[in-house]
C-alpha positions as a LaTeX table, in Angstrom:
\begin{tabular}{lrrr}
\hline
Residue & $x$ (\AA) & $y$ (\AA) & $z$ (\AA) \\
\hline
Unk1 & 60.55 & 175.46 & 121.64 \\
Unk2 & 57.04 & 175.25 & 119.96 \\
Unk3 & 57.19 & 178.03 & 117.31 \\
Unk4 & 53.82 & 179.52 & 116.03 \\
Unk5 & 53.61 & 177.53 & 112.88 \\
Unk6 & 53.73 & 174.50 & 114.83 \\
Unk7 & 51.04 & 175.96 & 116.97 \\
Unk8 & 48.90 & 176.80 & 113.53 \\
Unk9 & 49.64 & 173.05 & 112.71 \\
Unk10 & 48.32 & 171.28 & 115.57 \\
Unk11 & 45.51 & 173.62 & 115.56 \\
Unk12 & 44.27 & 172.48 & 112.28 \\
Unk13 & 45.13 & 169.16 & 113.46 \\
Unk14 & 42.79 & 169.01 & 115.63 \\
Unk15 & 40.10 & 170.76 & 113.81 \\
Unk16 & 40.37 & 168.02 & 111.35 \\
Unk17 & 40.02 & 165.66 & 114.28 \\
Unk18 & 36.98 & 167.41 & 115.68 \\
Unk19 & 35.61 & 167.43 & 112.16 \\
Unk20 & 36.32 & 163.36 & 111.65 \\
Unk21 & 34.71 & 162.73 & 115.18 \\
Unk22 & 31.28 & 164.74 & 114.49 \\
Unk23 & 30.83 & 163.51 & 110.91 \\
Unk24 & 31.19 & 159.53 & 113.10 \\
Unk25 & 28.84 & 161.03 & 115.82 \\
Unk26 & 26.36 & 162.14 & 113.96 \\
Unk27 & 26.20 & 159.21 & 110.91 \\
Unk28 & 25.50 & 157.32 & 114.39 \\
Unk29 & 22.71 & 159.40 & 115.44 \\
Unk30 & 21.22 & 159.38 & 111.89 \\
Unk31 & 21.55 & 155.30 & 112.15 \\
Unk32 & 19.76 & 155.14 & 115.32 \\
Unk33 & 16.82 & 157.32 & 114.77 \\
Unk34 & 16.00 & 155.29 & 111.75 \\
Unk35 & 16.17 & 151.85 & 113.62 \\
Unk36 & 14.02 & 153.86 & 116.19 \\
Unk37 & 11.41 & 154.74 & 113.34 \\
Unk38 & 11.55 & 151.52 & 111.57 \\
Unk39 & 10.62 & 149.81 & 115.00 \\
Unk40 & 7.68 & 152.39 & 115.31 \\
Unk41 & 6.02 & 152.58 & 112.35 \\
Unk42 & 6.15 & 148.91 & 112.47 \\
Unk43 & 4.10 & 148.76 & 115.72 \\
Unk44 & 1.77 & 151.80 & 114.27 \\
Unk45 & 1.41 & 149.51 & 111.34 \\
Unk46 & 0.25 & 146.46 & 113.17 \\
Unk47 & $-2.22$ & 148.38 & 115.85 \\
Unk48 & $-3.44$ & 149.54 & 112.81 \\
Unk49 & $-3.86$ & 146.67 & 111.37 \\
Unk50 & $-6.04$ & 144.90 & 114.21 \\
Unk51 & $-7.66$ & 148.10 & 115.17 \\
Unk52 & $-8.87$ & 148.17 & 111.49 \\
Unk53 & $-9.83$ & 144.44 & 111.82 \\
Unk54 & $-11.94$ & 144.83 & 114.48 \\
Unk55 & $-13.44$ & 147.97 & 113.86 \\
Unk56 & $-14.27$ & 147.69 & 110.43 \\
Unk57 & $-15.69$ & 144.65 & 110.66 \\
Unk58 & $-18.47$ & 145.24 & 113.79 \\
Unk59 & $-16.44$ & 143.16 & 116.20 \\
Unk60 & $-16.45$ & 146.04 & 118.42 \\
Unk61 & $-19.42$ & 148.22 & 119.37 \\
Unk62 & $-19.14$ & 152.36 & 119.07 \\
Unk63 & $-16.63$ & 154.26 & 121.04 \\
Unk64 & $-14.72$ & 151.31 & 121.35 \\
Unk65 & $-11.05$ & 152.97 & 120.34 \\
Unk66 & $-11.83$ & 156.07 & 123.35 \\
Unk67 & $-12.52$ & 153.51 & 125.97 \\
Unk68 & $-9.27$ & 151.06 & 124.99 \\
Unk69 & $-6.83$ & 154.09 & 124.80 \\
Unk70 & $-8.45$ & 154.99 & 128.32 \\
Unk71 & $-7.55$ & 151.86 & 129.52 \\
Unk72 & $-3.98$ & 151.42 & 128.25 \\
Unk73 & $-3.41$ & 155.16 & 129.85 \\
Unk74 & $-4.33$ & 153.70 & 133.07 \\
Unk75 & $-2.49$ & 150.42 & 132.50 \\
Unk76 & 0.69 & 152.13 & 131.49 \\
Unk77 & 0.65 & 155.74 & 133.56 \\
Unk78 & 2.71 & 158.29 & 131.13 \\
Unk79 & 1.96 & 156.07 & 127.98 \\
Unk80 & 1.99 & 158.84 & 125.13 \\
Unk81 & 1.20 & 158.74 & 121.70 \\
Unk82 & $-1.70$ & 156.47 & 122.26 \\
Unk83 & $-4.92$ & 158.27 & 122.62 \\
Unk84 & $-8.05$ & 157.86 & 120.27 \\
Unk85 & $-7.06$ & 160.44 & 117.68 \\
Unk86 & $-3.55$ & 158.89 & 117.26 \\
Unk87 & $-4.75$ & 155.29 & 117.45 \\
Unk88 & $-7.38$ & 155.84 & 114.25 \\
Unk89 & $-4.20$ & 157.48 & 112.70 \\
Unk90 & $-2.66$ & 154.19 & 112.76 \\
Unk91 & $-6.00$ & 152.49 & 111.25 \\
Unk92 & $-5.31$ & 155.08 & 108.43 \\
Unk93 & $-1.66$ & 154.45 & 108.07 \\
Unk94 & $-2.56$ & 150.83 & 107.95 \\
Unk95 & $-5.29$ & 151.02 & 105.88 \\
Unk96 & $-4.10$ & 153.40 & 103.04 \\
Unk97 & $-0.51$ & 151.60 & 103.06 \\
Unk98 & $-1.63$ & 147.42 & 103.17 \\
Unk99 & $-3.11$ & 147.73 & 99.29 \\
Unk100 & 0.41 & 148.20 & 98.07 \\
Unk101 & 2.23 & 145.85 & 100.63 \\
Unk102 & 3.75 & 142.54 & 99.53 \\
Unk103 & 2.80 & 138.89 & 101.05 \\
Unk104 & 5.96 & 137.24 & 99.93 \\
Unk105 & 9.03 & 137.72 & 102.70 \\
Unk106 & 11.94 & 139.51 & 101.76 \\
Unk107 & 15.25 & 139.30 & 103.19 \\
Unk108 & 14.62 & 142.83 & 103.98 \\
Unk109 & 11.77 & 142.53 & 106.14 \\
Unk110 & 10.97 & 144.70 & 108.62 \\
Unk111 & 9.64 & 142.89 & 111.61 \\
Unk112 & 7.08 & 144.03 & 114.63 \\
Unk113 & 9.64 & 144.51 & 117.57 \\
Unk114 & 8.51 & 140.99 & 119.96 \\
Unk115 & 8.49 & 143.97 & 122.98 \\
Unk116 & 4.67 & 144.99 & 121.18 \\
Unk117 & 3.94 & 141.20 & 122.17 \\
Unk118 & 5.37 & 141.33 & 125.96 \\
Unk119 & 2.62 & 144.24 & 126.41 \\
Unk120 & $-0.11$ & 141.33 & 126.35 \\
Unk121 & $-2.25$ & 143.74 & 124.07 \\
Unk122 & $-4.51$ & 140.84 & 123.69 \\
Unk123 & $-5.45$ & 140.23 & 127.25 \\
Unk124 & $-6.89$ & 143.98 & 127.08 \\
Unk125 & $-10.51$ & 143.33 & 128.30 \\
Unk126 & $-11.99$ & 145.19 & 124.87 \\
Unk127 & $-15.45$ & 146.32 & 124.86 \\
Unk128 & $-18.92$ & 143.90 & 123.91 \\
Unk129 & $-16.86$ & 141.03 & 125.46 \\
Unk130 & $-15.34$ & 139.93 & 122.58 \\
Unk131 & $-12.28$ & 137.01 & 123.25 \\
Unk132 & $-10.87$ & 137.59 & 119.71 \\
Unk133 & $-7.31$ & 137.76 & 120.27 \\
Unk134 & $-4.34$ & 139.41 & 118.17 \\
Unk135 & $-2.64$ & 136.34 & 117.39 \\
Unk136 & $-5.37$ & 134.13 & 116.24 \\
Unk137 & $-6.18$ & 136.91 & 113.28 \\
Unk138 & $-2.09$ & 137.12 & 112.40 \\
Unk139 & $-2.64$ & 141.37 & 113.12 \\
Unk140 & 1.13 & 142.58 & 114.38 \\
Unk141 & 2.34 & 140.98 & 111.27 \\
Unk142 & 5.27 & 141.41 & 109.10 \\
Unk143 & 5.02 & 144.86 & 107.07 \\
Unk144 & 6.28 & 143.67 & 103.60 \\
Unk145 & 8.73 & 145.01 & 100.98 \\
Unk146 & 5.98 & 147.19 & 98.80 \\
Unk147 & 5.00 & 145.49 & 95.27 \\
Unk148 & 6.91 & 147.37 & 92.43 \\
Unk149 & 9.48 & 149.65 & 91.66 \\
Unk150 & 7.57 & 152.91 & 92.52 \\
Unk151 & 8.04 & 153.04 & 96.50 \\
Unk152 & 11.75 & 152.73 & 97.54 \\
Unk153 & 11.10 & 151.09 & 100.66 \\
Unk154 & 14.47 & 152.20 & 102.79 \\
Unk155 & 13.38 & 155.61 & 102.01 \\
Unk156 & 9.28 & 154.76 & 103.27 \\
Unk157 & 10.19 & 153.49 & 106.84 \\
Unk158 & 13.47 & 156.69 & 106.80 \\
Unk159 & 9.91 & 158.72 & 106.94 \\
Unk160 & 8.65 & 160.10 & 110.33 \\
Unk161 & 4.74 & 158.50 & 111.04 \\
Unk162 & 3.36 & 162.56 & 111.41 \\
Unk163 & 5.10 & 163.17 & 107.92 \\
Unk164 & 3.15 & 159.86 & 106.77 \\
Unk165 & $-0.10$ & 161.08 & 108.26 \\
Unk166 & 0.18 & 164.57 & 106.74 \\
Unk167 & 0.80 & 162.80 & 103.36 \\
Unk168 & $-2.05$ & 160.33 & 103.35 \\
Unk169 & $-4.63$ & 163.32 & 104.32 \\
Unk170 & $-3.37$ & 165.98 & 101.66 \\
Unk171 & $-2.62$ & 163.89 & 99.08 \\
Unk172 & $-4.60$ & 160.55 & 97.38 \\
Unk173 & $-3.12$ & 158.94 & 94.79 \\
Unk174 & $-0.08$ & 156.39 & 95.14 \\
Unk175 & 2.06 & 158.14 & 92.44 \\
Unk176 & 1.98 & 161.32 & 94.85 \\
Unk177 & 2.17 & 159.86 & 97.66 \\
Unk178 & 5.27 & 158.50 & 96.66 \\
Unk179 & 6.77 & 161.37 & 95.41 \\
Unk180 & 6.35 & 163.16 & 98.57 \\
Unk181 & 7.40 & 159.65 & 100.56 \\
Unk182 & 10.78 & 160.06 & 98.00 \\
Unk183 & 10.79 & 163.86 & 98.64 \\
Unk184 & 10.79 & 163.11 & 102.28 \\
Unk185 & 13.83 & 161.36 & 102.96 \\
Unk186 & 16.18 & 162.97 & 100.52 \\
Unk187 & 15.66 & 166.06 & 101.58 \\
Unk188 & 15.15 & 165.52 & 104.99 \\
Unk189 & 12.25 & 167.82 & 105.26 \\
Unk190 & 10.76 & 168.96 & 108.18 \\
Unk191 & 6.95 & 168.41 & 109.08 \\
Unk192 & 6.02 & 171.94 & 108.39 \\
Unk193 & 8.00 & 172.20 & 104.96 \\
Unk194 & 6.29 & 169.26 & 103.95 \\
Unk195 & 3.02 & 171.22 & 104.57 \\
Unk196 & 4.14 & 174.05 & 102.47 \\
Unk197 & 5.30 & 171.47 & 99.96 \\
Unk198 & 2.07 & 169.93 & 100.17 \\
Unk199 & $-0.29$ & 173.19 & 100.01 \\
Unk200 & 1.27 & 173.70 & 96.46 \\
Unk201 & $-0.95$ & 171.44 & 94.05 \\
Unk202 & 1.31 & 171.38 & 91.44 \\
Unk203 & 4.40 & 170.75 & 93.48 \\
Unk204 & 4.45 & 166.85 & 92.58 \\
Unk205 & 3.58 & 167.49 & 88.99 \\
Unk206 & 6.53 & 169.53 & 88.24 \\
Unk207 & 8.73 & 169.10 & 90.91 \\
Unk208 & 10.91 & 166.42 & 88.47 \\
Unk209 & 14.51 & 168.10 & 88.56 \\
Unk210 & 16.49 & 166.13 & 91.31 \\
Unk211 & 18.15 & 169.33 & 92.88 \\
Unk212 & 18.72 & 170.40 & 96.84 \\
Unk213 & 16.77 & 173.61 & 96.69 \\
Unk214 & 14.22 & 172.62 & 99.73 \\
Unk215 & 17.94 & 172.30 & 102.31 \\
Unk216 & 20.19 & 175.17 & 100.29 \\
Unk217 & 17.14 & 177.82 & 100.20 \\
Unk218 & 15.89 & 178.84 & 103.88 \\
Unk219 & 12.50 & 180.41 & 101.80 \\
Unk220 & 10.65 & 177.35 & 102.08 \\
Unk221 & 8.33 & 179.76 & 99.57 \\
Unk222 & 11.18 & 180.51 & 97.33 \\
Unk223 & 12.25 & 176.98 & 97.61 \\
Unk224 & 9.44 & 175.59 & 95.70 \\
Unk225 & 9.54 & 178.61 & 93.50 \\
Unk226 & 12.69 & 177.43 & 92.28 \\
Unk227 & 11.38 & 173.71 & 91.93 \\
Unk228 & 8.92 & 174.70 & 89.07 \\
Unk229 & 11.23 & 177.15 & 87.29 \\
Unk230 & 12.93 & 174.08 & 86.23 \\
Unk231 & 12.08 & 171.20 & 83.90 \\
Unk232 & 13.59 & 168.33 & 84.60 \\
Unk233 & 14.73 & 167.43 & 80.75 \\
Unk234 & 14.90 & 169.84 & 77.88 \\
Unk235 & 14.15 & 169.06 & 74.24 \\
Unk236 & 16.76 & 170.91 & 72.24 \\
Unk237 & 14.75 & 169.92 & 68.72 \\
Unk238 & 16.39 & 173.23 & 67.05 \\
Unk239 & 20.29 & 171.96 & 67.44 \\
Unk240 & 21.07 & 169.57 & 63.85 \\
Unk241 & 22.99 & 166.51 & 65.49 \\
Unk242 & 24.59 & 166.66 & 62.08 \\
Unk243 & 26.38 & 170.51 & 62.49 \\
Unk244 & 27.12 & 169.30 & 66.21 \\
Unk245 & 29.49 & 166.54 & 65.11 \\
Unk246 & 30.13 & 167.41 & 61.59 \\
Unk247 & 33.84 & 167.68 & 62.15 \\
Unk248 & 34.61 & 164.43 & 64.95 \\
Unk249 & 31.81 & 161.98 & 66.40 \\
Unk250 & 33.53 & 162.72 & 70.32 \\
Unk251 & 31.47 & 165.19 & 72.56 \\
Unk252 & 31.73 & 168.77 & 71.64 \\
Unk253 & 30.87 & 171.18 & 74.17 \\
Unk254 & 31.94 & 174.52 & 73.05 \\
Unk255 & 30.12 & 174.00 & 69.29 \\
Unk256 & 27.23 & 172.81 & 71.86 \\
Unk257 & 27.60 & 176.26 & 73.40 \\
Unk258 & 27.90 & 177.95 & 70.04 \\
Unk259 & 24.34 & 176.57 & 68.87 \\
Unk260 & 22.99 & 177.53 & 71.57 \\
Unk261 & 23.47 & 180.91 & 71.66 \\
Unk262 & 22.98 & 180.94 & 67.87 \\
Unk263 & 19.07 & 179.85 & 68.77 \\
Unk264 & 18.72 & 181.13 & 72.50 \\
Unk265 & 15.08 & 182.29 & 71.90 \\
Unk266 & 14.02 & 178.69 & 71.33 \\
Unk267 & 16.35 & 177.53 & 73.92 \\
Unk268 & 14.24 & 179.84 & 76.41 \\
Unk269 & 11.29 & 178.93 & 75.22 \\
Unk270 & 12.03 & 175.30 & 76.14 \\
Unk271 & 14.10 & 176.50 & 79.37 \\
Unk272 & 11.54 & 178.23 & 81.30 \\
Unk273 & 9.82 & 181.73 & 81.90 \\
Unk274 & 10.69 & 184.53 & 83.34 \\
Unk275 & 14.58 & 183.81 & 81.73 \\
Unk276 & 17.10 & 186.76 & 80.42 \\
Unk277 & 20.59 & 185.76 & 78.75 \\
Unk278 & 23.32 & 187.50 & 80.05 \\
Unk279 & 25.99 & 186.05 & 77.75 \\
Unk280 & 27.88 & 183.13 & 76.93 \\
Unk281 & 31.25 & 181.87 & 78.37 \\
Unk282 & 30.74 & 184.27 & 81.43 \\
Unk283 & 33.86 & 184.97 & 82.92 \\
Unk284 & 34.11 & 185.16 & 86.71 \\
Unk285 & 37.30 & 185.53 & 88.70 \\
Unk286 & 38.29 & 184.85 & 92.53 \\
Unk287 & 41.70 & 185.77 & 93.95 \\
Unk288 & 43.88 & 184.77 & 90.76 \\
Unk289 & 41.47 & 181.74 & 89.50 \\
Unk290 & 39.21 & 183.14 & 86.42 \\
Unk291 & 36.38 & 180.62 & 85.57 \\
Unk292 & 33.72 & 181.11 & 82.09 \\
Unk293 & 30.34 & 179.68 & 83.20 \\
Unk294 & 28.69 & 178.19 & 79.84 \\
Unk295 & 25.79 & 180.05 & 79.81 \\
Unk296 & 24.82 & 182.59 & 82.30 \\
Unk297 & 20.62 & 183.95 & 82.95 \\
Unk298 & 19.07 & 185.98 & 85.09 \\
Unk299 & 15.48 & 185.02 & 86.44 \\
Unk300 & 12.98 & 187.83 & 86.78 \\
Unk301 & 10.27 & 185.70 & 88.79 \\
Unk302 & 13.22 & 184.35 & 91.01 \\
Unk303 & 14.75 & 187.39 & 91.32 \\
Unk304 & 18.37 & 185.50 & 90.87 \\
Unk305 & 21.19 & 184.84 & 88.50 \\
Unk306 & 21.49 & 181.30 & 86.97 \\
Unk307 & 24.56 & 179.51 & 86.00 \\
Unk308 & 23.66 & 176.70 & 83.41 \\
Unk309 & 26.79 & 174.51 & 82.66 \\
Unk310 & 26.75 & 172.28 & 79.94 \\
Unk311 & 27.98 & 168.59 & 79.54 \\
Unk312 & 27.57 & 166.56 & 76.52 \\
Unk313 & 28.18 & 163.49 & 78.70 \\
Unk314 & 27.01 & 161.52 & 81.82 \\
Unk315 & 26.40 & 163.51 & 84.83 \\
Unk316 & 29.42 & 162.57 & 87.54 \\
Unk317 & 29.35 & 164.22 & 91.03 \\
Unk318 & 32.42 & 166.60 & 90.22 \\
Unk319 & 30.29 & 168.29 & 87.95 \\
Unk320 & 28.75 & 170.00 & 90.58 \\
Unk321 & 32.05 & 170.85 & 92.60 \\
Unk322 & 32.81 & 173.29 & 89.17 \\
Unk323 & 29.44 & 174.70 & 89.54 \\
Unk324 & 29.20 & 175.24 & 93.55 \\
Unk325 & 32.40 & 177.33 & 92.50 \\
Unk326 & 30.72 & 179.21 & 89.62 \\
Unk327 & 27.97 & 180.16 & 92.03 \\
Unk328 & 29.91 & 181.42 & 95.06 \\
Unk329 & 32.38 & 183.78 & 92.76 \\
Unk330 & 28.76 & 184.72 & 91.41 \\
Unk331 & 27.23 & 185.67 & 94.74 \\
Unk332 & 30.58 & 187.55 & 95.81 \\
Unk333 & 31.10 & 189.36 & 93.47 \\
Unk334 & 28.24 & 189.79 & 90.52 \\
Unk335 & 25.21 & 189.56 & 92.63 \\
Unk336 & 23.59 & 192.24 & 93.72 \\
Unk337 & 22.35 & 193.33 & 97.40 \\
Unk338 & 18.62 & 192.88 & 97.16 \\
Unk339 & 18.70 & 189.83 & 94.62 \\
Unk340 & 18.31 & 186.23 & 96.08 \\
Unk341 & 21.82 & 183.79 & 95.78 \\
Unk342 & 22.52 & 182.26 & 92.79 \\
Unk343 & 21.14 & 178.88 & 91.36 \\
Unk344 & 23.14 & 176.07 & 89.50 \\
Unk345 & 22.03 & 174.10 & 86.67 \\
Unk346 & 23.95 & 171.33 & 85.09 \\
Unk347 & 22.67 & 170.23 & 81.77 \\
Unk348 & 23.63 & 166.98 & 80.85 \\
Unk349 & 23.01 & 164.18 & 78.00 \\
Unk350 & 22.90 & 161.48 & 80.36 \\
Unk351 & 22.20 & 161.29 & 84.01 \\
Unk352 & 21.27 & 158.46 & 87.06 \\
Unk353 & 18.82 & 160.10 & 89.26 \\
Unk354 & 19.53 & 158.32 & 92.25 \\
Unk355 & 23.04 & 159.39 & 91.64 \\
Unk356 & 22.50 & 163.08 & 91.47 \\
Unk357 & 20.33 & 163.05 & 94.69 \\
Unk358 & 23.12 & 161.20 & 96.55 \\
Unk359 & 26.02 & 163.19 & 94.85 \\
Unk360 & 24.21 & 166.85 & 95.54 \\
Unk361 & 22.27 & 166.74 & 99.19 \\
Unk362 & 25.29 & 167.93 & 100.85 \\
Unk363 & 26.28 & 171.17 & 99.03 \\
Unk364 & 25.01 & 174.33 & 100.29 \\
Unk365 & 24.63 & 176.06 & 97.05 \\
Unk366 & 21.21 & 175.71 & 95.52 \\
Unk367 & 21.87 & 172.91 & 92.50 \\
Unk368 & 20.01 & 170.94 & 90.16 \\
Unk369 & 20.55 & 168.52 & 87.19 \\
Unk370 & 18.26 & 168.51 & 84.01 \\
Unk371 & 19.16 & 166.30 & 81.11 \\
Unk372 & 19.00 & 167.75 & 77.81 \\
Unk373 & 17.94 & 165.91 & 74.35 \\
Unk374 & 18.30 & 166.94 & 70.21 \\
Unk375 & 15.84 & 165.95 & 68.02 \\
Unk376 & 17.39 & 162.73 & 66.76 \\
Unk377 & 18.16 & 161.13 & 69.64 \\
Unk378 & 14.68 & 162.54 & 71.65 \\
Unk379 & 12.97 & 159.07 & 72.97 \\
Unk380 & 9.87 & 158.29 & 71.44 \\
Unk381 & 7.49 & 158.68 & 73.69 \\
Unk382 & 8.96 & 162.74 & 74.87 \\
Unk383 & 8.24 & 163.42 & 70.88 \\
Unk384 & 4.51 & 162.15 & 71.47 \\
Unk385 & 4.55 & 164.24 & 75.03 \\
Unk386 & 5.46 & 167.14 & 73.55 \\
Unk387 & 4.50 & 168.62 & 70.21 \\
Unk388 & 7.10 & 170.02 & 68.15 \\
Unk389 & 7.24 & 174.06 & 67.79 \\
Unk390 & 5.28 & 174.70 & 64.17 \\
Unk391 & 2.70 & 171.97 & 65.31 \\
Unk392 & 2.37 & 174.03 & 69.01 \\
Unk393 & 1.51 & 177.31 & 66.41 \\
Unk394 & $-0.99$ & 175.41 & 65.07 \\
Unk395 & $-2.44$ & 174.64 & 67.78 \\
Unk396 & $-2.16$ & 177.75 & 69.35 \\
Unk397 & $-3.82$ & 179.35 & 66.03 \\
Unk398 & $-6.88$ & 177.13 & 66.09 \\
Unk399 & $-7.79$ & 178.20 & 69.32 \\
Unk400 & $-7.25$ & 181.81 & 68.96 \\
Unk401 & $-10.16$ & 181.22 & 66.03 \\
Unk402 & $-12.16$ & 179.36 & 68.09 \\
Unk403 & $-12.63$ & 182.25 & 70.29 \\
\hline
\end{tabular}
């Protein structure tokens, strides 16, 4: 006889199962709408491409893109996605995108699917006559691995082509563009919170700290809110590396913690605005497990409490397992009713970006990492970024008499 326990068992038996099964099913579906966008902003690319080729160049006469998307509508009934608007956003894509696109192969290539070929685009009787045809000027070419290190190129073709086209018209330099291209597929926005992302000027600018606020906060306002109340590394010029280790060389958190607190005007200063300290070693305690969060703040301009937990390490991926916890025995049972949920920061000596983004896109708390630096081991060029405090008062104090 099956007693209830046994019942209870294959119950959560086949949860798991169901679990195991949708995790397969939908790393499949992921898989297959890239492949699916890969393939079609490579044949947006190389339309693009001749359409700018011909165009540009006074090969074909005016109104020339209206009449041949009126002719592949009638060619291929139901065609969508084709008419003149969408066809010049193609000669954009192309056109914004080929400066930056490398001429050497790659064993990564992404290739024009050979279906774009079977279509006969170039027996298309074009306007003025012309016999040029797509294969004699080499347009449905390869699109090429981009030159340098700034555009990761899984992540460019992982981008829809109307996020790519809202991109290109809000935002003109190739450092932004990039950011937003980056922004794009590890967050997995959607078209209108890229528009919101993109409205804010200064998103891109300050928007360093690799963090998950855009998928754990619904506010797409709030969201980027939260983005610039953040810096993405921290000068901590007021901590003596000397006191720090004075008694062993190895990593020493709590006297970390201690100097901290000993100096947490300056640390504010260099945190953010808007910041109010609420203690150190902030103890928090669900069912029988009691937890101290490092430093705890609450953030008037947020309107939420902040967990920062410190490291005086390299970031790893558990780090942020401690701090999901910190933030849910937060939001059940400090936070109050009208304040927003509770935001994570680890601060860390060390950190790989790519890492963090990987490690923290699939918690639901809202997280992000910021590395932290004393003024010994500062690099050189942050120390020529940023002026130290008594030179900022200096500055401040000739402008105040300049006034």
């Amino acid at each position: 006889m099956t007693s209830i326990q046994d019942i209870h068992t294959f119950d959560m038996q086949y949860a798991a199962a169901v679990q195991t099964i949708k995790a397969a099913i939908q790393r499949s579906q992921a898989r297959a709408i890239q492949t699916v966008n890969r393939e079609m902003l490579s044949l947006y690319y190389g339309i693009g491409r001749y359409i700018s080729e011909n165009s540009r160049r006074g090969f074909w006469g005016t109104g020339a893109i209206k009449q041949i998307s009126e002719q592949l509508q009638k060619e291929m009934p139901g065609l969508k996605g084709f008419g003149e608007s969408m066809l010049k956003r193609m000669r954009t894509f192309y056109e914004e995108w080929s400066p930056y696109i490398n001429r050497y192969p790659a064993g990564t290539d992404l290739r024009l699917s050979s279906s774009l070929q079977d279509n006969r685009l170039d027996s298309i009787q074009y306007p003025m006559g012309t016999e040029l045809r797509i294969d004699e000027y080499e347009m449905l070419s390869e699109i090429r691995q981009p030159m340098g290190d700034e555009l990761n190129w899984s992540e460019f073709v992982q981008v829809p082509f109307s996020h790519h086209i809202l991109i290109l018209r809000k935002r003109e330099s190739f450092e932004e563009r990039s950011f937003f291209i980056h922004e794009c597929a590890v967050q997995r926005w959607t078209k209108y919170q890229l528009e919101d992302y993109l409205n804010d000027k200064n998103f891109s600018s300050r928007a360093n700290l690799p963090n998950n606020f855009s998928s754990a906060i619904s506010d797409t306002k709030l969201a980027i809110k939260t983005a610039k109340a953040f810096k993405n590394e921290l000068l901590l010029d007021f901590i003596n590396v000397d006191d720090l280790y004075e008694e062993t060389e190895d990593r020493n958190e709590p006297m970390l913690n201690s100097l901290i607190v000993d100096n947490i005007k300056q640390f504010i200063e260099r945190f953010g605005q808007g910041f109010l300290f609420m203690g150190p070693q902030y103890r928090v305690k669900i069912g029988e497990e009691e937890k101290f969060i490092d430093l705890l703040f609450f953030n008037r301009i947020l309107n939420c409490l902040v967990a920062v937990e410190l490291k005086d390490a390299r970031f790893q991926p558990s780090h942020l397992g401690q701090l999901a916890f910190y933030l849910t025995a937060l939001d059940e049972t400090v936070r109050q009713p009208h304040e927003n949920p509770s935001v994570g920061i680890v601060l860390c000596r060390e950190m790989d970006k790519t890492v963090v983004e990987v490690a923290i896109r699939d918690y639901t708390k809202p997280m992000g990492v910021a590395r932290f630096h004393l003024g010994k081991d500062a690099p050189e060029d942050f120390n020529r970024v940023f002026p130290d405090f008594n030179e900022l008062n200096c500055i401040m104090y000739d402008a105040d008499k300049e006034q």
